[in-house]
Amino acid sequence: MEGLCYGGDYNPEQWPEEVWREDVALMREARVNLVTVGVFAWSRLEPREGVYTFDWLDRVLDLLAENGIRVNLATPTASPPPWFSLAHPDALTVTADGVRLTHGSRDTYCVSAPAYQEAAKRIAAALADRYGEHPALAMWHVHNEYGTWCHCDHVAAAFRIWLTARYGTLDALNEAWTTAFWSQYYSDWAQIMPPRKTQYLPNPAQTLDFRRFLSDEMLARYRDQRDILRPTGVPITTNFVFGAWVPVDHWRWSAEVDLVAIDDYPSGNAAEESAFAADLARSWARERPWILMEQAAGVQYTGRRMRAKDPGEMARHTMQHIARGARGAMFFQWRASRGGAEQWHHGMVPHAGPASRTFHEISALGRTLAELPPHTPAIDTEIAILWDYDSWWALQAPGLPSTEIDYLDSVRQTHRALWRNGTVPDFTHPSHDISRYRTIFAPNLYVITDAGAANLTAFVAQGGTLIVSYLTGITDEHTRVRLGGHPGALRDLLGLTIDEFRPLDAPLTLSTGQTATRWSESLHLTGAQAVATYPDGTPAITRHAHGAGTAWYVSTHLTDDGYADLLTMIGLPAPADPPGVERIVHRDGTTYTINHTTTTLGPGLSPGGFIVHPGPVKAETGQEW
Ligand code: GLA
């Protein structure tokens, strides 16, 4: 497709056909050029096993094609029909405490169940057959938000196969999982279970491996469908959902999709969270295209209640994604549903219909995106944050030294501080080539392999600046503590050793005036210099020259103000723009300036507005929205 994609999930199966005609007229008005069709339409496409009713979808796709609207056609496998569940009860999800769920919502299937795998491949093949050459087809949207957990016997069998491939022998597995503790030694593969509900604390290595397995197992199911759709020659993706509960390693998955697609529903400070989500997506895509596949029109879901977005807010946050490289912005969903579980989820056309502020803003945003200067949105940055699923997942285990350890919160804080500083960081991983960066942050990188630690050490030796925060480099990939003083993997690089963790009951003030919260440690310096000390005079923040570079260590959780001071300490330049102004410069010189404040900031930058300058910045050539 030329230009940016704009549209949303379109569910015509929920509406009579006369509404479809109004839909396409309104889509044209709003400059919608791509809609995601059929995500949850399995029971309407295959009302009985092997009986297909494609006639309505034929009419929908033809109507969209006649109106120049392209289709991102979904396989409906995230919501099997009731007939399927009744025919194959063994394919229903089993929770960790052994409850087999019943159909009646969505995502109630087991990806390891043979019947589900076969049914999913059949419906994907039927869609590829029928629509592979349809002129409206622009993209395939496999499934929806992979992330469903199951603990049934099919999963147990698949987990054992995965473990056999990973460890080869039971001895290796027993060693990796430290099964000598609490008499968990396995003498037969058949004894190994998914981490079902158990008496007390589960084995952390088993739990972490189970998440890795779920990620690989779901990825294999994505590949099943992708390979069926591949002969159609149309780009294929699946929409990534983000959250602590999601057992998906997006680094691994991103390599398997033709473009990265994310769903983004900020629940707190939407400006900061949108930038975070977009930087992650761009980093996962690694120079390949990515798209914002879903966001909410008109309202923000804050966890407790929905909040109407302020005038212009929807456009501003969308523009953050576009500025950070998205090839389009889509919504869930086109028309708000009358009934059903998500009847109160907003739509681009809300319940009030097109005579509404939301639709007016949706149309204005469509025009804006259509008028943006075409360009290739590559962003070069010298600063990166390490993002690691093993550490995120391992730090969700019970039995850690403090319940206040929160990996995502720490990574978000690092990103937030950089965002407020006017910096656009990439995310990267210790297993990647990190040599192009000058500064890398490693917040709470608890799990690290020997190769990952060597990569970080070489990065510093070659002149990089590494900022390591507490609970980094503590365990190997099996969550076994690296012995001899923490952080075992990075002691030499940091020039220190930790002999005790000292989680805090109350905040402390460091010698630098920064506030330390949640966590502290007893450090012994073996080469590093103290830059900040605790009230008892022991080191809190340190710096160590290593080769041509510098490794910093922050042994506590700083407040946001303290983190801002840390950026100054490490020598990051102060922000060039006033607070609340976001400026993103692309490799080709195109510059986006977004004003998140309620005041006019500089020539032409109205409250809540944004300016795009094509090519190298020339103030007089920018167009303001
Ligand atoms: C997700 C799903 C959509 C919808 C929205 C809103 O992103 O993909 O189907 O449920 O959330 O809740």
XYZ file of C-alpha atoms and ligand atoms in Angstrom:
637
model
C 0.000 0.000 0.000
C 1.169 3.511 -0.746
C 1.265 5.970 2.115
C 0.146 5.263 5.652
C -2.513 2.693 6.559
C -5.523 4.026 8.407
C -8.562 2.158 9.658
C -9.528 -0.428 12.226
C -11.128 -3.773 13.035
C -14.297 -3.997 10.975
C -16.935 -6.471 12.156
C -19.764 -6.322 9.587
C -21.056 -9.701 10.809
C -22.496 -7.809 13.783
C -24.651 -5.557 11.574
C -27.388 -5.792 8.916
C -26.263 -5.144 5.356
C -27.782 -1.660 5.083
C -25.332 -0.565 7.778
C -22.429 -1.814 5.614
C -23.243 0.760 2.947
C -23.193 3.557 5.511
C -19.934 2.084 6.858
C -18.066 2.352 3.556
C -19.414 5.866 2.892
C -18.139 6.950 6.320
C -14.845 5.131 5.797
C -14.304 7.122 2.627
C -15.141 10.314 4.449
C -12.572 9.445 7.124
C -9.959 8.434 4.499
C -9.911 4.879 5.849
C -7.869 2.743 3.458
C -7.422 -0.534 5.409
C -9.786 -2.543 7.601
C -9.172 -5.735 9.559
C -12.025 -8.128 8.778
C -13.104 -11.431 10.268
C -11.070 -11.544 13.490
C -13.861 -13.193 15.487
C -16.041 -14.483 12.655
C -15.354 -18.237 12.795
C -18.884 -19.242 13.804
C -20.275 -17.109 10.956
C -17.831 -18.561 8.441
C -18.126 -22.210 9.490
C -21.418 -22.619 11.381
C -21.025 -26.411 11.346
C -17.904 -28.465 10.920
C -16.778 -28.330 7.267
C -19.791 -26.208 6.161
C -18.619 -22.784 4.999
C -20.787 -19.688 4.586
C -18.543 -17.294 2.712
C -21.305 -15.480 0.812
C -21.557 -12.595 3.306
C -17.787 -12.170 3.411
C -17.695 -12.200 -0.410
C -20.166 -9.293 -0.419
C -18.197 -7.395 2.259
C -14.874 -7.748 0.441
C -16.447 -6.828 -2.918
C -18.066 -3.741 -1.401
C -14.776 -2.662 0.164
C -12.874 -3.256 -3.089
C -15.433 -1.197 -5.050
C -14.794 1.642 -2.628
C -11.021 1.428 -2.761
C -10.673 0.142 0.811
C -8.141 -2.651 1.296
C -8.545 -5.571 3.640
C -6.341 -7.009 6.346
C -8.053 -10.395 6.404
C -7.945 -12.243 9.694
C -7.994 -15.944 10.380
C -10.647 -16.325 13.089
C -8.788 -18.852 15.201
C -8.813 -16.856 18.460
C -12.452 -17.791 18.999
C -13.530 -21.293 17.977
C -17.307 -21.758 17.581
C -19.392 -23.544 20.254
C -19.807 -26.625 18.001
C -16.035 -27.040 18.019
C -15.735 -26.951 21.809
C -18.569 -29.449 22.261
C -17.099 -31.807 19.671
C -13.584 -31.495 21.133
C -13.773 -30.834 24.878
C -10.121 -31.838 25.161
C -9.278 -28.684 23.159
C -10.672 -26.346 25.832
C -8.246 -24.447 28.053
C -7.321 -25.913 31.454
C -6.233 -23.410 34.113
C -3.281 -23.972 36.446
C -5.678 -25.149 39.156
C -7.196 -27.771 36.898
C -10.446 -26.114 35.837
C -11.414 -26.869 32.248
C -12.992 -23.707 30.872
C -16.219 -23.611 28.877
C -16.864 -21.669 25.683
C -18.811 -18.431 26.099
C -16.034 -15.845 25.850
C -13.066 -15.911 23.459
C -9.605 -17.501 23.479
C -10.940 -20.685 25.044
C -8.777 -23.189 23.201
C -5.525 -25.030 23.682
C -2.886 -24.450 20.996
C -1.386 -27.886 21.733
C -4.651 -29.796 21.167
C -4.477 -31.726 17.844
C -8.160 -31.039 17.070
C -7.656 -27.297 17.481
C -4.501 -27.334 15.376
C -6.285 -29.168 12.556
C -9.403 -26.974 12.675
C -7.286 -23.795 12.679
C -5.297 -24.943 9.658
C -8.496 -25.925 7.799
C -10.192 -22.545 8.212
C -6.954 -20.712 7.316
C -6.633 -22.835 4.157
C -10.273 -22.230 3.213
C -9.772 -18.455 3.527
C -6.528 -18.547 1.530
C -8.281 -20.536 -1.170
C -11.231 -18.265 -1.451
C -9.678 -14.821 -0.982
C -6.000 -15.238 -1.866
C -6.509 -13.344 -5.116
C -9.255 -10.963 -4.065
C -8.408 -7.403 -5.152
C -9.216 -6.030 -1.695
C -6.695 -8.293 0.062
C -3.661 -6.334 1.292
C -2.507 -8.274 4.340
C -3.173 -11.394 6.417
C -3.847 -11.003 10.140
C -3.244 -14.413 11.689
C -5.301 -15.112 14.826
C -5.582 -12.317 17.410
C -3.231 -11.466 20.243
C -1.601 -14.853 20.857
C -1.156 -15.256 24.596
C -3.500 -17.945 25.928
C -2.187 -20.203 28.696
C -3.213 -23.822 29.090
C -2.048 -26.568 31.477
C -3.825 -29.634 30.035
C -2.375 -33.021 29.154
C -1.783 -32.013 25.509
C 0.308 -29.113 26.813
C 2.156 -31.438 29.206
C 3.088 -33.729 26.300
C 4.227 -30.825 24.101
C 6.194 -29.292 27.006
C 8.099 -32.563 27.471
C 9.014 -32.645 23.778
C 10.236 -29.053 24.002
C 12.256 -29.854 27.134
C 13.796 -32.914 25.500
C 14.978 -30.753 22.613
C 16.343 -28.129 25.024
C 18.136 -30.386 27.501
C 18.728 -33.685 25.709
C 19.001 -35.659 28.944
C 17.101 -35.763 32.211
C 20.373 -35.231 34.062
C 20.827 -31.900 32.283
C 17.270 -30.875 33.084
C 17.588 -31.881 36.744
C 20.764 -29.872 36.996
C 19.301 -26.815 35.238
C 16.148 -26.843 37.375
C 18.025 -27.547 40.648
C 15.593 -30.400 41.341
C 17.753 -31.504 44.269
C 15.872 -28.802 46.193
C 12.619 -30.125 47.745
C 13.029 -33.584 46.259
C 11.946 -32.727 42.743
C 14.372 -35.051 40.965
C 12.790 -36.447 37.755
C 13.645 -40.027 36.798
C 11.315 -40.143 33.760
C 10.233 -37.428 31.312
C 6.615 -38.451 31.915
C 6.886 -37.150 35.499
C 7.342 -33.570 34.303
C 4.239 -31.382 34.354
C 3.356 -27.857 33.332
C 3.504 -25.634 36.438
C 0.049 -26.581 37.659
C -1.181 -25.375 41.012
C 0.975 -26.835 43.736
C 1.257 -26.678 47.510
C 3.686 -23.812 47.976
C 6.300 -21.982 45.887
C 6.824 -23.479 42.410
C 10.243 -24.162 40.896
C 11.344 -20.875 39.244
C 13.369 -22.581 36.487
C 10.392 -24.773 35.557
C 8.084 -21.744 35.505
C 10.460 -19.755 33.307
C 10.913 -22.657 30.900
C 7.149 -23.053 30.687
C 6.753 -19.455 29.511
C 9.518 -19.958 26.959
C 7.775 -23.139 25.817
C 4.376 -21.402 25.500
C 5.972 -18.687 23.407
C 7.581 -21.242 21.072
C 4.448 -23.417 20.968
C 2.211 -20.522 19.961
C 4.821 -19.360 17.473
C 4.750 -22.813 15.871
C 0.958 -22.485 15.514
C 1.397 -19.032 13.966
C 3.871 -20.582 11.518
C 1.382 -23.340 10.623
C -1.061 -20.722 9.433
C 1.557 -18.448 7.905
C 2.877 -21.268 5.752
C -0.642 -22.011 4.515
C -1.226 -18.345 3.620
C 2.261 -17.773 2.153
C 1.470 -18.907 -1.439
C -0.979 -15.989 -1.758
C 2.067 -13.668 -1.798
C 0.437 -11.167 0.557
C 2.236 -9.851 3.691
C 1.403 -11.803 6.830
C 1.402 -10.667 10.430
C -0.277 -11.114 13.797
C -1.086 -8.402 16.317
C 1.107 -8.404 19.438
C -0.509 -7.848 22.810
C 1.673 -6.525 25.607
C 1.422 -7.338 29.296
C 2.997 -9.162 32.197
C 0.698 -12.157 31.605
C 1.613 -12.586 27.925
C 3.927 -15.580 27.353
C 5.294 -14.275 24.055
C 8.911 -13.360 23.368
C 8.476 -10.571 20.835
C 12.149 -10.621 19.844
C 11.734 -14.173 18.532
C 8.297 -13.573 17.047
C 9.256 -10.385 15.233
C 11.685 -12.316 13.067
C 8.784 -14.461 11.804
C 6.259 -11.805 10.738
C 6.421 -9.761 7.529
C 5.680 -6.619 9.503
C 5.416 -6.058 13.239
C 1.911 -5.109 14.413
C 1.186 -3.935 17.944
C -1.943 -3.206 19.939
C -1.517 -0.308 22.328
C -3.889 0.649 25.105
C -2.107 3.065 27.462
C -3.625 3.047 30.934
C -1.602 5.776 32.651
C 0.291 8.713 31.141
C -0.628 8.082 27.508
C 2.079 10.315 26.015
C 4.852 8.450 27.849
C 3.296 5.036 27.324
C 2.677 5.597 23.598
C 6.324 6.545 23.118
C 7.367 3.419 25.049
C 5.147 1.089 22.985
C 6.244 2.665 19.709
C 9.958 2.459 20.562
C 9.529 -1.212 21.457
C 7.707 -1.947 18.190
C 10.295 -0.126 16.097
C 13.066 -1.996 17.905
C 11.376 -5.394 17.461
C 10.961 -4.619 13.755
C 14.686 -3.858 13.404
C 14.465 -1.625 10.302
C 11.513 -3.555 8.845
C 8.031 -1.986 8.717
C 5.732 -1.916 11.708
C 2.203 -0.716 12.315
C -0.049 0.317 15.190
C -2.751 -2.293 14.617
C -5.125 -1.394 17.455
C -5.759 1.485 19.803
C -8.907 2.869 21.380
C -10.798 5.655 19.639
C -12.115 8.445 21.804
C -11.523 6.962 25.236
C -8.665 5.713 27.341
C -9.093 2.706 29.647
C -7.356 3.554 32.892
C -7.934 0.279 34.683
C -10.764 1.510 36.872
C -12.849 3.559 34.483
C -12.833 4.849 30.959
C -11.821 8.452 30.361
C -12.873 10.486 27.335
C -9.779 11.591 25.431
C -9.366 15.370 25.355
C -9.872 17.160 22.035
C -6.850 16.429 19.835
C -5.441 13.777 22.182
C -6.257 10.839 19.910
C -4.423 12.494 17.012
C -1.474 13.497 19.156
C -0.849 10.008 20.501
C -1.359 8.493 17.060
C 1.205 10.931 15.724
C 3.721 9.707 18.323
C 3.543 6.270 16.706
C 3.826 7.679 13.193
C 6.741 9.890 14.264
C 8.496 6.855 15.724
C 8.177 5.019 12.431
C 4.760 3.298 12.252
C 3.506 2.693 8.702
C -0.046 3.280 9.801
C -2.468 3.607 12.676
C -5.542 1.474 13.211
C -8.201 1.198 15.898
C -10.308 -1.389 17.656
C -12.927 -1.070 16.288
C -14.626 0.661 13.387
C -18.167 0.728 14.792
C -18.899 0.320 18.505
C -20.900 -2.883 19.107
C -24.527 -2.761 20.309
C -24.155 -5.833 22.492
C -21.614 -8.460 23.395
C -18.854 -8.495 25.959
C -17.144 -5.352 24.660
C -20.255 -3.267 23.942
C -18.744 -0.421 25.985
C -15.513 -0.418 24.086
C -15.422 2.717 21.971
C -15.490 2.757 18.157
C -14.281 5.093 15.414
C -18.033 5.394 14.871
C -19.327 5.472 18.455
C -22.849 4.561 19.610
C -23.844 8.166 18.964
C -23.056 7.635 15.258
C -21.092 9.876 12.911
C -22.532 13.104 14.387
C -20.072 12.865 17.258
C -16.826 14.432 18.363
C -15.035 11.092 18.038
C -16.003 10.578 14.391
C -15.215 14.188 13.599
C -11.710 13.756 15.056
C -11.299 10.377 13.348
C -12.066 12.022 9.994
C -9.710 14.917 10.664
C -6.951 12.476 11.641
C -7.540 10.475 8.436
C -7.080 13.640 6.382
C -3.923 14.577 8.280
C -2.327 11.179 7.728
C -3.239 11.227 4.042
C -1.540 14.627 3.646
C 1.714 13.814 5.440
C 4.803 14.022 3.240
C 5.860 10.539 2.105
C 9.159 9.389 3.575
C 11.033 6.341 4.811
C 10.792 6.479 8.569
C 14.180 5.246 9.781
C 15.483 6.631 13.083
C 19.123 6.567 14.141
C 19.828 6.698 17.849
C 22.953 6.068 19.896
C 21.073 5.226 23.082
C 19.377 1.940 23.919
C 17.645 0.162 26.786
C 18.002 -3.596 27.247
C 14.656 -5.400 27.071
C 14.631 -9.051 28.065
C 11.709 -11.456 28.465
C 13.669 -13.935 30.595
C 14.319 -11.235 33.193
C 10.746 -9.912 33.078
C 9.302 -13.389 33.485
C 11.799 -14.565 36.113
C 11.157 -11.457 38.204
C 7.464 -12.332 38.384
C 8.246 -15.473 40.401
C 7.145 -15.636 44.019
C 9.895 -15.992 46.608
C 12.090 -13.091 45.450
C 13.875 -10.907 48.047
C 11.213 -8.187 47.801
C 7.662 -8.004 46.456
C 8.442 -4.477 45.220
C 10.721 -5.707 42.445
C 8.995 -4.770 39.210
C 10.949 -5.250 35.992
C 8.487 -3.467 33.713
C 8.238 -0.540 36.093
C 12.039 -0.173 36.094
C 12.300 -0.338 32.306
C 9.430 2.122 31.940
C 11.157 4.480 34.367
C 14.347 4.428 32.294
C 12.368 5.075 29.126
C 10.291 7.806 30.798
C 13.413 9.613 31.997
C 14.883 9.516 28.491
C 11.561 10.634 26.958
C 11.453 13.599 29.324
C 15.035 14.321 28.361
C 14.066 14.532 24.694
C 15.835 11.293 23.739
C 14.444 8.591 21.426
C 16.030 5.323 22.594
C 15.956 1.945 20.893
C 15.384 -1.218 22.829
C 17.880 -3.997 22.327
C 18.967 -7.293 23.849
C 22.277 -8.628 25.217
C 22.306 -11.254 22.444
C 22.110 -8.616 19.688
C 24.838 -6.658 17.938
C 24.942 -3.592 20.220
C 28.095 -2.033 18.815
C 26.255 0.833 17.092
C 25.152 2.341 20.422
C 27.191 4.650 22.644
C 25.064 4.412 25.778
C 23.080 1.406 26.999
C 20.856 1.105 30.071
C 20.391 -2.263 31.786
C 17.530 -1.968 34.287
C 16.922 -5.082 36.447
C 18.466 -7.449 33.895
C 18.279 -10.302 36.397
C 18.893 -13.225 33.990
C 21.906 -13.157 31.709
C 23.806 -15.772 29.735
C 27.608 -15.916 29.679
C 27.494 -14.748 26.052
C 25.217 -11.820 26.972
C 27.558 -10.748 29.785
C 30.544 -11.003 27.423
C 28.719 -8.853 24.863
C 28.034 -6.117 27.436
C 31.618 -6.289 28.693
C 32.999 -5.938 25.157
C 30.633 -3.037 24.522
C 32.145 -1.112 27.440
C 35.712 -2.180 26.642
C 35.244 -0.686 23.189
C 34.202 2.686 24.553
C 30.508 2.323 25.419
C 28.779 3.637 28.515
C 26.698 1.031 30.326
C 24.320 1.977 33.136
C 23.486 -1.108 35.172
C 20.824 -1.016 37.843
C 20.274 -3.297 40.844
C 19.374 -6.964 40.339
C 21.214 -7.180 37.034
C 23.488 -10.103 36.090
C 22.404 -12.108 39.127
C 21.467 -15.473 37.586
C 22.211 -17.670 34.593
C 19.530 -18.626 32.062
C 18.163 -21.250 34.490
C 17.704 -18.634 37.250
C 20.600 -20.200 39.200
C 22.488 -17.601 41.217
C 25.955 -16.789 39.913
C 28.091 -17.385 43.000
C 30.975 -15.536 44.609
C 29.306 -12.148 45.176
C 26.654 -10.404 43.116
C 26.338 -9.552 40.328
C 28.229 -12.643 39.302
C 28.137 -11.945 35.582
C 29.278 -8.321 35.789
C 31.450 -7.995 38.926
C 34.671 -7.321 37.031
C 33.044 -4.988 34.565
C 31.494 -2.941 37.376
C 34.549 -3.117 39.649
C 32.540 -4.119 42.698
C 30.877 -6.933 44.522
C 27.681 -7.060 46.560
C 27.508 -9.245 49.595
C 24.051 -8.342 50.869
C 20.739 -7.109 49.574
C 19.045 -4.613 51.885
C 15.498 -3.917 50.647
C 14.272 -0.633 52.125
C 11.265 -0.012 54.360
C 11.481 3.743 53.892
C 13.179 6.065 51.374
C 16.719 7.310 52.014
C 18.494 10.432 50.822
C 21.788 9.824 49.049
C 24.818 12.091 49.395
C 23.893 13.604 46.033
C 20.407 14.541 47.254
C 18.780 11.817 45.131
C 16.050 9.769 46.808
C 16.573 6.004 47.070
C 13.483 3.800 47.401
C 12.541 0.109 47.625
C 16.003 -1.425 47.516
C 19.593 -1.000 48.611
C 22.722 -3.148 48.754
C 26.061 -3.480 50.560
C 28.711 -2.825 47.933
C 32.437 -3.504 48.187
C 34.393 -1.600 45.603
C 37.149 -3.469 43.775
C 38.078 -0.699 41.347
C 34.894 1.355 40.994
C 34.562 4.854 42.465
C 31.586 5.884 44.591
C 29.637 8.724 42.998
C 26.793 8.715 45.532
C 26.689 7.174 48.990
C 23.966 5.999 51.395
C 23.504 7.893 54.690
C 25.851 5.367 56.365
C 28.608 6.349 53.941
C 28.614 3.135 51.907
C 28.518 3.354 48.089
C 25.142 3.633 46.347
C 26.006 4.723 42.791
C 29.393 3.904 41.297
C 31.431 4.405 38.162
C 34.137 2.114 36.808
C 36.450 2.684 33.877
C 36.784 -0.494 31.840
C 38.838 -0.489 28.648
C 37.847 2.571 26.654
C 34.407 2.862 28.287
C 32.591 3.290 31.588
C 30.277 1.011 33.541
C 27.931 2.669 36.054
C 26.132 0.841 38.821
C 22.978 2.039 40.580
C 22.290 -0.148 43.608
C 18.871 1.293 44.473
C 15.566 2.311 42.921
C 15.708 6.073 42.368
C 12.668 8.309 42.204
C 11.977 9.884 38.796
C 13.727 13.088 39.893
C 16.702 11.053 41.052
C 16.749 9.245 37.721
C 16.764 12.584 35.876
C 19.825 13.543 37.962
C 21.433 10.240 37.005
C 21.128 11.170 33.321
C 22.992 14.398 34.068
C 25.656 12.485 36.055
C 26.397 10.172 33.133
C 26.786 13.189 30.871
C 23.619 13.125 28.791
C 22.991 16.627 27.442
C 20.050 18.536 28.921
C 16.876 18.558 26.781
C 16.945 21.055 23.904
C 13.172 21.604 23.978
C 10.882 22.793 26.757
C 9.206 20.085 28.888
C 6.279 18.458 27.075
C 7.717 18.925 23.596
C 8.605 15.770 21.747
C 10.862 16.059 18.703
C 11.725 13.109 16.505
C 14.152 13.451 13.632
C 14.282 10.757 10.978
C 17.334 9.673 9.043
C 16.080 11.564 5.981
C 15.716 14.743 8.049
C 11.930 14.685 8.373
C 11.140 16.155 11.778
C 8.046 15.686 13.905
C 7.454 18.151 16.737
C 4.614 17.317 19.096
C 3.387 19.693 21.789
C 1.964 17.758 24.741
C 1.340 20.923 26.772
C -1.613 23.277 26.939
C 0.388 26.332 25.922
C 1.734 27.631 22.632
C 5.404 26.729 22.429
C 7.325 28.511 19.742
C 6.183 29.694 16.354
C 3.288 27.696 14.984
C 3.260 25.081 17.754
C -0.213 25.380 19.237
C -1.324 23.613 22.439
C -1.687 19.900 21.759
C -0.659 20.354 18.132
C 2.125 18.935 16.042
C 4.230 20.041 13.085
C 5.869 17.905 10.451
C 8.797 19.300 8.503
C 9.717 17.238 5.463
C 13.455 16.745 4.977
C 16.036 18.823 6.804
C 14.313 21.192 9.257
C 13.301 24.529 7.850
C 10.932 26.267 10.205
C 9.025 27.997 7.424
C 8.184 24.806 5.499
C 6.470 22.873 8.257
C 2.754 22.238 8.202
C 0.889 22.446 11.455
C -2.105 20.361 12.552
C -7.587 -6.236 22.097
C -8.252 -7.176 21.113
C -9.511 -6.635 20.535
C -10.346 -5.965 21.606
C -9.523 -4.878 22.240
C -10.277 -4.045 23.229
O -6.653 -5.426 21.555
O -7.394 -7.545 20.055
O -10.223 -7.714 19.980
O -10.749 -6.910 22.536
O -8.428 -5.462 22.880
O -10.449 -4.667 24.447
